[in-house]
PDB file of C-alpha atoms in Angstrom:
ATOM      1  CA  GLN W   1     -23.739 -10.451  16.352  1.00  0.00           C
ATOM      2  CA  VAL W   2     -21.953  -7.630  14.138  1.00  0.00           C
ATOM      3  CA  GLN W   3     -24.145  -4.675  13.047  1.00  0.00           C
ATOM      4  CA  LEU W   4     -21.842  -2.012  10.012  1.00  0.00           C
ATOM      5  CA  VAL W   5     -23.355   1.385  10.857  1.00  0.00           C
ATOM      6  CA  GLU W   6     -22.836   3.364   7.289  1.00  0.00           C
ATOM      7  CA  SER W   7     -22.915   7.152   7.251  1.00  0.00           C
ATOM      8  CA  GLY W   8     -21.993  10.684   5.416  1.00  0.00           C
ATOM      9  CA  GLY W   9     -23.700   9.805   2.471  1.00  0.00           C
ATOM     10  CA  GLY W  10     -25.516  12.757   0.408  1.00  0.00           C
ATOM     11  CA  LEU W  11     -26.398  15.181  -2.499  1.00  0.00           C
ATOM     12  CA  VAL W  12     -23.522  17.163  -4.268  1.00  0.00           C
ATOM     13  CA  GLN W  13     -21.890  17.885  -7.281  1.00  0.00           C
ATOM     14  CA  ALA W  14     -19.879  16.628  -9.740  1.00  0.00           C
ATOM     15  CA  GLY W  15     -16.404  17.227  -9.113  1.00  0.00           C
ATOM     16  CA  GLY W  16     -17.152  17.143  -4.968  1.00  0.00           C
ATOM     17  CA  SER W  17     -16.732  15.182  -1.818  1.00  0.00           C
ATOM     18  CA  LEU W  18     -17.820  12.916  -0.353  1.00  0.00           C
ATOM     19  CA  ARG W  19     -16.986  11.019   3.165  1.00  0.00           C
ATOM     20  CA  LEU W  20     -18.602   7.700   4.343  1.00  0.00           C
ATOM     21  CA  SER W  21     -17.639   5.748   7.578  1.00  0.00           C
ATOM     22  CA  CYS W  22     -18.705   3.031   9.209  1.00  0.00           C
ATOM     23  CA  VAL W  23     -18.982   1.866  12.179  1.00  0.00           C
ATOM     24  CA  ALA W  24     -18.603  -1.933  13.262  1.00  0.00           C
ATOM     25  CA  SER W  25     -19.383  -3.076  16.675  1.00  0.00           C
ATOM     26  CA  VAL W  26     -17.939  -5.452  17.516  1.00  0.00           C
ATOM     27  CA  ARG W  27     -15.109  -7.170  19.639  1.00  0.00           C
ATOM     28  CA  THR W  28     -12.349  -6.854  17.805  1.00  0.00           C
ATOM     29  CA  PHE W  29     -12.347  -5.207  14.374  1.00  0.00           C
ATOM     30  CA  THR W  30      -8.930  -6.250  13.662  1.00  0.00           C
ATOM     31  CA  ASN W  31     -10.676 -10.199  12.799  1.00  0.00           C
ATOM     32  CA  TYR W  32     -12.122  -8.043   9.878  1.00  0.00           C
ATOM     33  CA  HIS W  33     -11.441  -7.099   6.578  1.00  0.00           C
ATOM     34  CA  MET W  34     -13.720  -5.027   5.274  1.00  0.00           C
ATOM     35  CA  GLY W  35     -15.389  -3.271   1.852  1.00  0.00           C
ATOM     36  CA  TRP W  36     -17.452  -1.409   0.213  1.00  0.00           C
ATOM     37  CA  PHE W  37     -19.758  -2.112  -2.420  1.00  0.00           C
ATOM     38  CA  ARG W  38     -22.010   0.088  -4.148  1.00  0.00           C
ATOM     39  CA  THR W  39     -25.343  -0.321  -6.184  1.00  0.00           C
ATOM     40  CA  PRO W  40     -26.478   1.771  -8.812  1.00  0.00           C
ATOM     41  CA  PRO W  41     -29.824   2.610  -9.639  1.00  0.00           C
ATOM     42  CA  GLY W  42     -30.929  -0.179 -10.915  1.00  0.00           C
ATOM     43  CA  GLU W  43     -28.121  -2.692 -11.480  1.00  0.00           C
ATOM     44  CA  GLU W  44     -26.311  -4.859  -8.843  1.00  0.00           C
ATOM     45  CA  ARG W  45     -24.032  -4.646  -6.269  1.00  0.00           C
ATOM     46  CA  LYS W  46     -21.023  -4.209  -6.903  1.00  0.00           C
ATOM     47  CA  PHE W  47     -17.443  -3.927  -5.679  1.00  0.00           C
ATOM     48  CA  VAL W  48     -15.611  -0.199  -4.839  1.00  0.00           C
ATOM     49  CA  ALA W  49     -12.856  -1.279  -2.275  1.00  0.00           C
ATOM     50  CA  ALA W  50     -11.140  -3.860   0.462  1.00  0.00           C
ATOM     51  CA  ILE W  51      -8.381  -3.169   3.339  1.00  0.00           C
ATOM     52  CA  ASN W  52      -7.290  -5.852   5.057  1.00  0.00           C
ATOM     53  CA  TRP W  53      -7.007  -6.186   9.037  1.00  0.00           C
ATOM     54  CA  ASN W  54      -4.142  -3.328   9.228  1.00  0.00           C
ATOM     55  CA  ALA W  55      -4.375  -1.043   5.931  1.00  0.00           C
ATOM     56  CA  ALA W  56      -1.905  -2.855   4.833  1.00  0.00           C
ATOM     57  CA  LEU W  57      -3.525  -4.147   1.665  1.00  0.00           C
ATOM     58  CA  THR W  58      -6.331  -1.411  -0.386  1.00  0.00           C
ATOM     59  CA  TYR W  59      -7.837  -3.072  -3.458  1.00  0.00           C
ATOM     60  CA  TYR W  60      -9.504  -0.892  -6.236  1.00  0.00           C
ATOM     61  CA  ASN W  61     -12.153  -0.874  -8.681  1.00  0.00           C
ATOM     62  CA  ASP W  62     -10.975   0.512 -12.022  1.00  0.00           C
ATOM     63  CA  SER W  63     -13.464   2.627 -11.944  1.00  0.00           C
ATOM     64  CA  VAL W  64     -13.029   4.295  -8.558  1.00  0.00           C
ATOM     65  CA  LYS W  65      -8.696   4.435  -8.477  1.00  0.00           C
ATOM     66  CA  GLY W  66      -7.643   7.794  -8.358  1.00  0.00           C
ATOM     67  CA  ARG W  67     -10.211   8.834  -6.810  1.00  0.00           C
ATOM     68  CA  PHE W  68     -11.245   6.809  -3.774  1.00  0.00           C
ATOM     69  CA  THR W  69      -9.613   6.643  -0.653  1.00  0.00           C
ATOM     70  CA  ILE W  70     -10.808   3.826   1.651  1.00  0.00           C
ATOM     71  CA  SER W  71      -8.881   3.771   5.628  1.00  0.00           C
ATOM     72  CA  ARG W  72      -9.816   1.944   8.552  1.00  0.00           C
ATOM     73  CA  ASP W  73      -9.097   3.303  12.235  1.00  0.00           C
ATOM     74  CA  ASN W  74      -8.915   0.231  14.689  1.00  0.00           C
ATOM     75  CA  ASP W  75      -9.066   1.704  17.408  1.00  0.00           C
ATOM     76  CA  LYS W  76     -12.337   3.417  16.652  1.00  0.00           C
ATOM     77  CA  ASN W  77     -13.384   0.782  14.724  1.00  0.00           C
ATOM     78  CA  THR W  78     -14.352   2.799  12.053  1.00  0.00           C
ATOM     79  CA  VAL W  79     -13.450   1.957   8.597  1.00  0.00           C
ATOM     80  CA  TYR W  80     -14.001   4.676   5.233  1.00  0.00           C
ATOM     81  CA  LEU W  81     -14.719   5.545   2.064  1.00  0.00           C
ATOM     82  CA  GLN W  82     -12.915   9.046   1.157  1.00  0.00           C
ATOM     83  CA  MET W  83     -14.087  10.122  -2.083  1.00  0.00           C
ATOM     84  CA  ASN W  84     -12.988  12.601  -5.172  1.00  0.00           C
ATOM     85  CA  THR W  85     -13.415  13.944  -8.326  1.00  0.00           C
ATOM     86  CA  LEU W  86     -17.120  12.209  -7.530  1.00  0.00           C
ATOM     87  CA  LYS W  87     -19.046  11.663 -10.905  1.00  0.00           C
ATOM     88  CA  PRO W  88     -22.808  11.120 -11.645  1.00  0.00           C
ATOM     89  CA  GLU W  89     -22.122   7.666 -12.640  1.00  0.00           C
ATOM     90  CA  ASP W  90     -20.768   6.701  -8.576  1.00  0.00           C
ATOM     91  CA  THR W  91     -24.353   8.143  -7.848  1.00  0.00           C
ATOM     92  CA  ALA W  92     -25.460   4.933  -5.225  1.00  0.00           C
ATOM     93  CA  VAL W  93     -26.199   3.152  -1.703  1.00  0.00           C
ATOM     94  CA  TYR W  94     -23.416   2.813  -0.729  1.00  0.00           C
ATOM     95  CA  TYR W  95     -22.619   0.035   1.719  1.00  0.00           C
ATOM     96  CA  CYS W  96     -19.820  -1.097   4.798  1.00  0.00           C
ATOM     97  CA  ALA W  97     -19.230  -5.184   4.143  1.00  0.00           C
ATOM     98  CA  ALA W  98     -17.178  -6.851   6.809  1.00  0.00           C
ATOM     99  CA  GLY W  99     -15.198 -10.960   6.427  1.00  0.00           C
ATOM    100  CA  ALA W 100     -13.703 -12.531   9.275  1.00  0.00           C
ATOM    101  CA  TYR W 101     -12.070 -14.262   5.619  1.00  0.00           C
ATOM    102  CA  VAL W 102     -11.726 -13.092   3.165  1.00  0.00           C
ATOM    103  CA  THR W 103      -8.856 -12.493   1.117  1.00  0.00           C
ATOM    104  CA  GLN W 104      -6.985 -10.888  -1.596  1.00  0.00           C
ATOM    105  CA  SER W 105      -7.959 -13.598  -4.278  1.00  0.00           C
ATOM    106  CA  ASN W 106     -11.822 -13.079  -3.041  1.00  0.00           C
ATOM    107  CA  GLN W 107     -12.291  -9.728  -1.576  1.00  0.00           C
ATOM    108  CA  ILE W 108     -14.482  -8.263  -4.814  1.00  0.00           C
ATOM    109  CA  TYR W 109     -16.923 -11.413  -4.004  1.00  0.00           C
ATOM    110  CA  GLY W 110     -20.001  -9.420  -1.941  1.00  0.00           C
ATOM    111  CA  ARG W 111     -20.824 -13.257  -0.753  1.00  0.00           C
ATOM    112  CA  SER W 112     -17.301 -13.542   1.176  1.00  0.00           C
ATOM    113  CA  TYR W 113     -18.026 -10.876   3.324  1.00  0.00           C
ATOM    114  CA  ASP W 114     -20.650 -12.142   6.340  1.00  0.00           C
ATOM    115  CA  HIS W 115     -22.051  -9.041   7.261  1.00  0.00           C
ATOM    116  CA  TRP W 116     -23.439  -5.684   5.899  1.00  0.00           C
ATOM    117  CA  GLY W 117     -24.338  -2.328   6.804  1.00  0.00           C
ATOM    118  CA  ARG W 118     -28.549  -0.444   5.646  1.00  0.00           C
ATOM    119  CA  GLY W 119     -26.654   1.449   3.418  1.00  0.00           C
ATOM    120  CA  THR W 120     -26.115   5.145   2.488  1.00  0.00           C
ATOM    121  CA  GLN W 121     -26.739   7.168  -0.486  1.00  0.00           C
ATOM    122  CA  VAL W 122     -24.618   9.018  -2.129  1.00  0.00           C
ATOM    123  CA  THR W 123     -26.492  11.069  -5.528  1.00  0.00           C
ATOM    124  CA  VAL W 124     -24.053  13.016  -7.283  1.00  0.00           C
ATOM    125  CA  SER W 125     -25.657  15.452  -9.705  1.00  0.00           C
ATOM    126  CA  SER W 126     -24.338  17.062 -13.389  1.00  0.00           C
TER     127      SER W 126
END
């Protein structure tokens, strides 16, 4: 059973920063491609960023490119999302996801991931 627990969300002013963390309770963390998704108020879930097993490859939604950075620490079974220059439109519930069969071609799709956290709220005020 894989459990993912996000933390680090909160309320921040526009232009500020937050760092989200996601700890995975899993035997072999390196088996999993990791992703971050978000659900803005009243909208559908959207892809934010993804990272492969050894952190050699990352990929971002264009809306966050240059502002957000995804990383992972395999010794700590943790994936991070550093969010800088936050905007009100970044307000959303952010979810961590893990998938054992995710590839570069399908990493932006939520259906590619097998396990999800419960989410952490990020609110950016203007």
